C-alpha positions as MATLAB code, in Angstrom:
seq = 'LYRVLNDTPASPVAPNTEQSAQPVVACIDLINTDGKQVKAIDSVANDTGTVILFIFSKPCAPCNNNLFFWNKTAKIKAPGFKTYGVIRSDINGLLDFSRQKKAKFDLYIPVDLVDFERRFRIAGNQPLTAVIKNNRLVFEKKGLLYAEDYFDIKKHLKGDTQP';
ca = [
      18.728   90.745    9.277;
      18.754   93.854    7.155;
      15.752   94.517    4.987;
      15.339   97.248    2.452;
      12.088   98.993    1.782;
      10.444   97.922   -1.473;
      12.503   94.673   -1.526;
      15.446   96.271   -3.316;
      19.009   94.882   -3.335;
      21.100   95.145   -0.155;
      22.149   98.746    0.305;
      21.801  101.274    3.128;
      19.526  103.181    0.818;
      17.171  101.826   -1.776;
      16.814  103.341   -5.230;
      13.989  105.816   -5.103;
      11.123  105.328   -7.498;
       9.021  108.154   -6.070;
       9.194  111.794   -7.084;
      11.285  112.803   -4.052;
      15.027  112.938   -4.709;
      15.903  111.479   -1.306;
      16.666  107.742   -1.174;
      14.643  105.361    0.983;
      16.664  104.002    3.923;
      17.026  100.322    4.780;
      15.919   98.674    7.981;
      18.808   98.687   10.454;
      19.105   96.161   13.288;
      21.339   97.092   16.224;
      22.307   95.725   19.656;
      22.209   98.006   22.711;
      24.434   97.938   25.812;
      22.007   95.484   27.476;
      22.576   93.034   24.623;
      19.040   93.502   23.276;
      18.327   93.843   19.585;
      16.578   97.039   18.466;
      15.512   98.499   15.138;
      16.879  101.960   14.344;
      14.928  102.035   11.096;
      11.953   99.743   10.572;
      10.599   98.438    7.290;
       7.378  100.328    8.004;
       7.605  104.057    7.290;
       8.614  106.070   10.334;
       6.062  108.653    9.182;
       6.574  111.268   11.889;
      10.044  110.521   13.170;
      13.594  111.549   12.511;
      16.532  109.251   13.191;
      20.120  110.376   13.405;
      22.974  107.888   13.221;
      26.434  108.715   14.540;
      28.587  105.912   13.117;
      32.148  105.617   14.372;
      34.965  103.327   15.445;
      37.416  103.417   18.322;
      40.159  104.583   18.323;
      39.423  107.299   15.784;
      40.685  110.904   15.965;
      38.010  112.366   13.623;
      35.341  110.488   15.620;
      36.634  112.039   18.849;
      36.436  115.487   17.242;
      32.840  114.830   16.144;
      31.761  113.923   19.699;
      31.300  117.614   20.529;
      28.757  118.113   17.714;
      27.166  114.692   18.241;
      26.622  115.373   21.956;
      25.233  118.820   21.159;
      22.898  117.353   18.509;
      21.643  114.645   20.881;
      20.422  117.387   23.261;
      18.088  118.919   20.665;
      14.450  118.488   21.587;
      12.304  117.627   18.566;
       9.154  115.491   18.238;
       9.827  111.921   17.125;
      13.621  112.409   17.202;
      15.789  109.372   18.009;
      19.585  109.247   18.213;
      21.727  106.130   17.723;
      25.472  106.120   18.304;
      26.668  103.092   16.338;
      30.143  101.837   17.207;
      31.813   99.675   14.581;
      32.988   97.145   17.148;
      31.918   94.084   19.090;
      29.947   93.984   22.353;
      33.146   94.358   24.433;
      34.123   97.518   22.553;
      30.606   98.862   23.006;
      30.609   98.254   26.748;
      34.123   99.660   27.147;
      33.260  102.899   25.345;
      29.936  103.142   27.194;
      31.746  102.993   30.558;
      33.865  105.988   29.541;
      30.676  108.121   29.431;
      32.030  110.381   26.681;
      28.887  110.057   24.550;
      25.732  111.820   25.720;
      23.557  109.545   23.572;
      22.685  105.851   23.546;
      25.263  103.496   22.061;
      24.794  100.424   19.887;
      26.666   98.003   17.662;
      25.400   96.567   14.378;
      24.005   93.039   14.499;
      26.200   92.224   11.474;
      29.228   94.553   11.389;
      30.591   93.404    8.014;
      27.235   93.866    6.301;
      26.649   97.201    8.065;
      30.012   98.587    6.861;
      29.374   97.352    3.335;
      25.899   98.855    3.225;
      27.053  102.268    4.449;
      30.231  102.157    2.352;
      32.417  102.819    5.386;
      36.128  102.063    5.310;
      38.870  102.718    7.823;
      38.168  104.987   10.771;
      35.981  107.423    8.886;
      32.950  108.584   10.916;
      29.549  109.017    9.305;
      26.657  111.215   10.407;
      23.268  110.524    8.795;
      19.845  112.085    9.294;
      16.887  109.969    8.198;
      13.465  111.600    8.142;
      10.351  109.621    7.262;
      12.640  106.803    6.070;
      14.432  109.154    3.660;
      18.108  110.049    3.881;
      18.063  113.862    4.141;
      21.616  114.488    5.370;
      24.819  112.439    5.164;
      28.343  113.533    6.055;
      31.442  111.368    6.146;
      34.424  112.635    8.089;
      34.691  115.687   10.305;
      31.655  117.775   11.164;
      31.833  121.550   11.169;
      29.544  124.207   12.623;
      27.620  124.566    9.345;
      26.956  120.798    9.365;
      25.549  121.061   12.892;
      23.202  123.862   11.810;
      22.093  121.847    8.753;
      21.322  118.868   10.999;
      19.484  121.098   13.457;
      17.286  122.459   10.639;
      16.283  118.920    9.665;
      15.494  118.014   13.266;
      13.469  121.158   13.886;
      11.544  120.782   10.617;
      12.961  123.892    8.927;
      13.628  121.928    5.732;
      11.513  119.627    3.610;
      11.963  115.873    4.264;
];
């Protein structure tokens, strides 16, 4: 279900053969709280959009701490900006967390959790925040977010940095 741009080996990011230093991001298939499959990243270049992924598990103390910055980030108004909160769980865990209404952004689970974790090199309860602009990974942070991380993310969303 996961495809990588340029038909490269399975990885969340494909090796970049272009001049830009940022890696190309794989297609990511998710399931929303209605049980419908959606594409967070498509195999066709998202030429004007920015996608942010908040990847976490429950229970997870660092993930709970990141909710403040994730909720604040989700409120930013920027053209073509989409936010995906990806819970490393099953549909029951997704629905349970959704009912708690702690996240101020839409929640999803990966179609294939094992493959998703392998592709993003996630282990344990470590959260991951990723900003993908024009199908290029422009920001990635594992673990706790700090104020400077929030401002870096905000710059990418507002277009204050190069993609």
